[in-house]
Coordinates of N, CA and C in Angstrom, one line a residue:
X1 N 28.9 6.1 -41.9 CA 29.9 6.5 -41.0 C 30.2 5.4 -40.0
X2 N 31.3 5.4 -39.9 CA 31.8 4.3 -38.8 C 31.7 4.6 -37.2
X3 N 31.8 3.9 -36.5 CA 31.5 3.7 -34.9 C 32.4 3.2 -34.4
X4 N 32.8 3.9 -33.2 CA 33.9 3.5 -32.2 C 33.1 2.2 -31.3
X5 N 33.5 0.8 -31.0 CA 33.0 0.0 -30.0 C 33.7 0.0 -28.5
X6 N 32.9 0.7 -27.5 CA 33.1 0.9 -26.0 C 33.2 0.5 -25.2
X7 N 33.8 0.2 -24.7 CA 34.2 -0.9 -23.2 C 34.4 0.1 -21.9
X8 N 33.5 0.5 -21.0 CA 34.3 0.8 -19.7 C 33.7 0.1 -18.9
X9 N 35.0 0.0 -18.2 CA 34.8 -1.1 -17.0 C 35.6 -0.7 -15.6
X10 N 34.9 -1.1 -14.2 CA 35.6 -0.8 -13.2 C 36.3 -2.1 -13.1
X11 N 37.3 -2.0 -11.6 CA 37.6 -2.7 -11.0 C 36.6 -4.2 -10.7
X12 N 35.1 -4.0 -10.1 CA 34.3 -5.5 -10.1 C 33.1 -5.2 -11.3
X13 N 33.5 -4.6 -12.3 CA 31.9 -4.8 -13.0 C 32.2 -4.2 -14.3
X14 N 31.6 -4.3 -15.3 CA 31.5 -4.0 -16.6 C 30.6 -2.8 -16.7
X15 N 30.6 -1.1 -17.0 CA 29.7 -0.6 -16.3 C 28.9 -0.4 -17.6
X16 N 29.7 -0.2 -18.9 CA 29.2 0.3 -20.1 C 29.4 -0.5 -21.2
X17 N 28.8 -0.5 -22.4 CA 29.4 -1.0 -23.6 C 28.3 -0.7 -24.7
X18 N 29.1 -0.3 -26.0 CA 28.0 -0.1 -26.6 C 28.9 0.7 -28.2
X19 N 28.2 1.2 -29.0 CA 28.8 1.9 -30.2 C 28.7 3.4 -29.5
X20 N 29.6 4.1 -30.4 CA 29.7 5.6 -29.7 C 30.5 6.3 -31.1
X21 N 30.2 7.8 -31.3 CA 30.7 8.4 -32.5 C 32.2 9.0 -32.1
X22 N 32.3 9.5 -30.5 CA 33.4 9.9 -30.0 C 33.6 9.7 -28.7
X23 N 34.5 9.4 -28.3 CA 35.0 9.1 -27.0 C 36.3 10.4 -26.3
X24 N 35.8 11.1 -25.4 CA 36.9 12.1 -24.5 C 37.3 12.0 -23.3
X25 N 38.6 11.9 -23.2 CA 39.0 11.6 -21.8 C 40.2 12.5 -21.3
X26 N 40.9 12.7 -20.2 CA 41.8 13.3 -19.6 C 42.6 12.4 -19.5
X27 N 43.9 12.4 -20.2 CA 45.3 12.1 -19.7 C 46.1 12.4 -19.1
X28 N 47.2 11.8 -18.6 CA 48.2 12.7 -17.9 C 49.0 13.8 -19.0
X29 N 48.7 13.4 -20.0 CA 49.3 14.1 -21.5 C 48.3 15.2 -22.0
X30 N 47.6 15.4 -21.5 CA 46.0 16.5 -21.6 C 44.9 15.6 -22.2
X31 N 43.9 16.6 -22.4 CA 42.6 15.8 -22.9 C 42.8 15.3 -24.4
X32 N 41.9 14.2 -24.7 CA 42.3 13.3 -25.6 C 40.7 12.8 -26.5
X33 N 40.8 13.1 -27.3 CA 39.4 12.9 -28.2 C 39.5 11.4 -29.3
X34 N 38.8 10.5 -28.6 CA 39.2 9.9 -30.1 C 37.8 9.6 -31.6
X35 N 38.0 9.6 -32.1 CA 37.1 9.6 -33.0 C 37.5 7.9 -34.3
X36 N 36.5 7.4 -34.9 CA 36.6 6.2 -35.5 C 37.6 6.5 -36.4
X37 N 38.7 5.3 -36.7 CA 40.0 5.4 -37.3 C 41.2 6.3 -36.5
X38 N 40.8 6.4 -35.6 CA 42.2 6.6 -34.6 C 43.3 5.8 -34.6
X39 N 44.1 6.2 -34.7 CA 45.6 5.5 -34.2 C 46.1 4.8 -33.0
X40 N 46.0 3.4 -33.6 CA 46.4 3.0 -31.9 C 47.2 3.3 -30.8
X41 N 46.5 3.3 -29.4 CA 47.2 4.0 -28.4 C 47.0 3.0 -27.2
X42 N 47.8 3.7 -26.0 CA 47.4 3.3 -24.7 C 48.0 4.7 -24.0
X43 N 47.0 4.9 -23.1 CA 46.4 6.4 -22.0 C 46.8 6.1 -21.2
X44 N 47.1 6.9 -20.2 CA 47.3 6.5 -18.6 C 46.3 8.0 -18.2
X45 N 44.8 7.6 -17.8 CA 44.0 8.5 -17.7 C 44.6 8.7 -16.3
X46 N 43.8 10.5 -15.8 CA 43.6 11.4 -14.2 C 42.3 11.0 -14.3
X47 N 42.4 11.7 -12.7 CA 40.8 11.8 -12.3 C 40.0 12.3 -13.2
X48 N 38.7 12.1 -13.0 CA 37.8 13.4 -14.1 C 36.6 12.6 -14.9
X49 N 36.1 13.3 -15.9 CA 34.9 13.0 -16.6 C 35.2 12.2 -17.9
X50 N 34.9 11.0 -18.3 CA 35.0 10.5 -19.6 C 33.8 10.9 -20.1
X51 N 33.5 11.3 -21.9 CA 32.6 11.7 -22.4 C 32.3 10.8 -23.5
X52 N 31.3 10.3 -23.2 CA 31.0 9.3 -24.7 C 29.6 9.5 -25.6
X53 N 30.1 10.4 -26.4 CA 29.1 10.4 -27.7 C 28.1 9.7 -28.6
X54 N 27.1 9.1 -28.3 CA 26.1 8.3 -29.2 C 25.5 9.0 -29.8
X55 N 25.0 8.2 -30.9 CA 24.1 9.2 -31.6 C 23.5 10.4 -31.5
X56 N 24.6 11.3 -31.3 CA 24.1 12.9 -31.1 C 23.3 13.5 -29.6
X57 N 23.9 12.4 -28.9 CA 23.6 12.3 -27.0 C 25.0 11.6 -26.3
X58 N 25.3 12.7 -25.6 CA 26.5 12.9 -24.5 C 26.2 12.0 -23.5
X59 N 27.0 11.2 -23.1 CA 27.1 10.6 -21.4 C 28.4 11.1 -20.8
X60 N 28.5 10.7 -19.5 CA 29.7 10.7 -19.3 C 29.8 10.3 -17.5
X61 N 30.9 9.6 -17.2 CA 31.3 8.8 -16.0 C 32.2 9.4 -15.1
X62 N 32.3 9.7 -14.2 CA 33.5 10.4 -13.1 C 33.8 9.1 -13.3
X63 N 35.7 9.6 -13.2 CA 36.9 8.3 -13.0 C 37.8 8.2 -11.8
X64 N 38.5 7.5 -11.3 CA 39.6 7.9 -10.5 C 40.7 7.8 -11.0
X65 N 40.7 7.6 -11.9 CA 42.2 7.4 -12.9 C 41.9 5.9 -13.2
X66 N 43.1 5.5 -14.4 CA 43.3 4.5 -14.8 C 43.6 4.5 -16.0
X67 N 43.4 3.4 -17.4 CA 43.9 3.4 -18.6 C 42.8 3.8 -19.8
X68 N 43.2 3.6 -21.0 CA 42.4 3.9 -22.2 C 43.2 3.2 -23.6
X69 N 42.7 2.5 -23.9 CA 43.6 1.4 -25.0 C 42.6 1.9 -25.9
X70 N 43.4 1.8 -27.4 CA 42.4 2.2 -28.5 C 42.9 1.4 -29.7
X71 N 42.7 1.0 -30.2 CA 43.0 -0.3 -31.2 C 41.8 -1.0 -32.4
X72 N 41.7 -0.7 -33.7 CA 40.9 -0.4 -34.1 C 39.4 -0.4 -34.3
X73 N 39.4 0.6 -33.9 CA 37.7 1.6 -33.6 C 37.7 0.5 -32.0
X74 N 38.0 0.1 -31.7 CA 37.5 -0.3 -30.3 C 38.1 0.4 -29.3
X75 N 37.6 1.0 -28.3 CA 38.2 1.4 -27.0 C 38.2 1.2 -25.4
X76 N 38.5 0.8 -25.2 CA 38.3 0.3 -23.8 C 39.2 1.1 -22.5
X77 N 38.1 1.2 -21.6 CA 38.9 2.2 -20.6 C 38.5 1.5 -19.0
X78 N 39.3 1.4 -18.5 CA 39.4 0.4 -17.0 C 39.7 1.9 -15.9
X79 N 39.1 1.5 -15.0 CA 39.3 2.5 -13.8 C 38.9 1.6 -12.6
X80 N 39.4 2.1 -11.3 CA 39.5 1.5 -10.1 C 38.1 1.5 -9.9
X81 N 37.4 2.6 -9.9 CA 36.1 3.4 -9.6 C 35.7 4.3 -10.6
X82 N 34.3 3.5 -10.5 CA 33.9 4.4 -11.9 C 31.9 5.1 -11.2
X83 N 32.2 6.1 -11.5 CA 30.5 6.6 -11.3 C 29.8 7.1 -12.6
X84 N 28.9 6.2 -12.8 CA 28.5 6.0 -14.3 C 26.8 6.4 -13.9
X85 N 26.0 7.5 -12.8 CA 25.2 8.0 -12.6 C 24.6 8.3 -13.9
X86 N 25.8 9.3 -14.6 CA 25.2 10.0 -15.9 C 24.7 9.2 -17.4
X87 N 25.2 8.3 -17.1 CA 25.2 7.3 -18.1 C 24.2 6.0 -18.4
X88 N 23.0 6.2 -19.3 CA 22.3 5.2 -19.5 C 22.2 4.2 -19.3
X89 N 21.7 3.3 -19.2 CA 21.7 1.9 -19.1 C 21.3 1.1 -20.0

């Protein structure tokens, strides 16, 4: 099975990166799931929780808003402010 490669990043720092099975976020267009072989996009995320799926273990980062590009199996999501407490290291 294939894997989505992760990028979130704040405004001064790189917070996350890594493979993930699914990636969920809030758009201004509603919530948005993407899964490996998605269709390229670009998001204009809300505030809220991004959820990133690894091997059968959930994280997930409070955002302040910002984007979500997806282009294949890679995704990358940029936010001004990112709190990434929930999220492994």
């Amino acid at each position: 099975m294939s894997t989505l490669q992760v990028e979130l990043v704040a405004a001064d720092r790189k917070v996350w990166e890594g493979e993930a099975d699914m990636v969920l976020a809030r758009t201004v267009d509603g919530e948005l799931g993407i899964l490996p072989g998605h269709t390229p996009l670009l998001g204009i995320l809300v505030e809220g929780d991004v959820r990133i799926r690894t091997a059968g273990s959930d994280a997930s980062a409070r955002i302040d808003g910002g984007f979500l590009s997806v282009d294949r199996d890679k995704v990358i999501i940029v936010a001004e402010a990112v709190d990434a407490s929930q999220i492994p290291a």
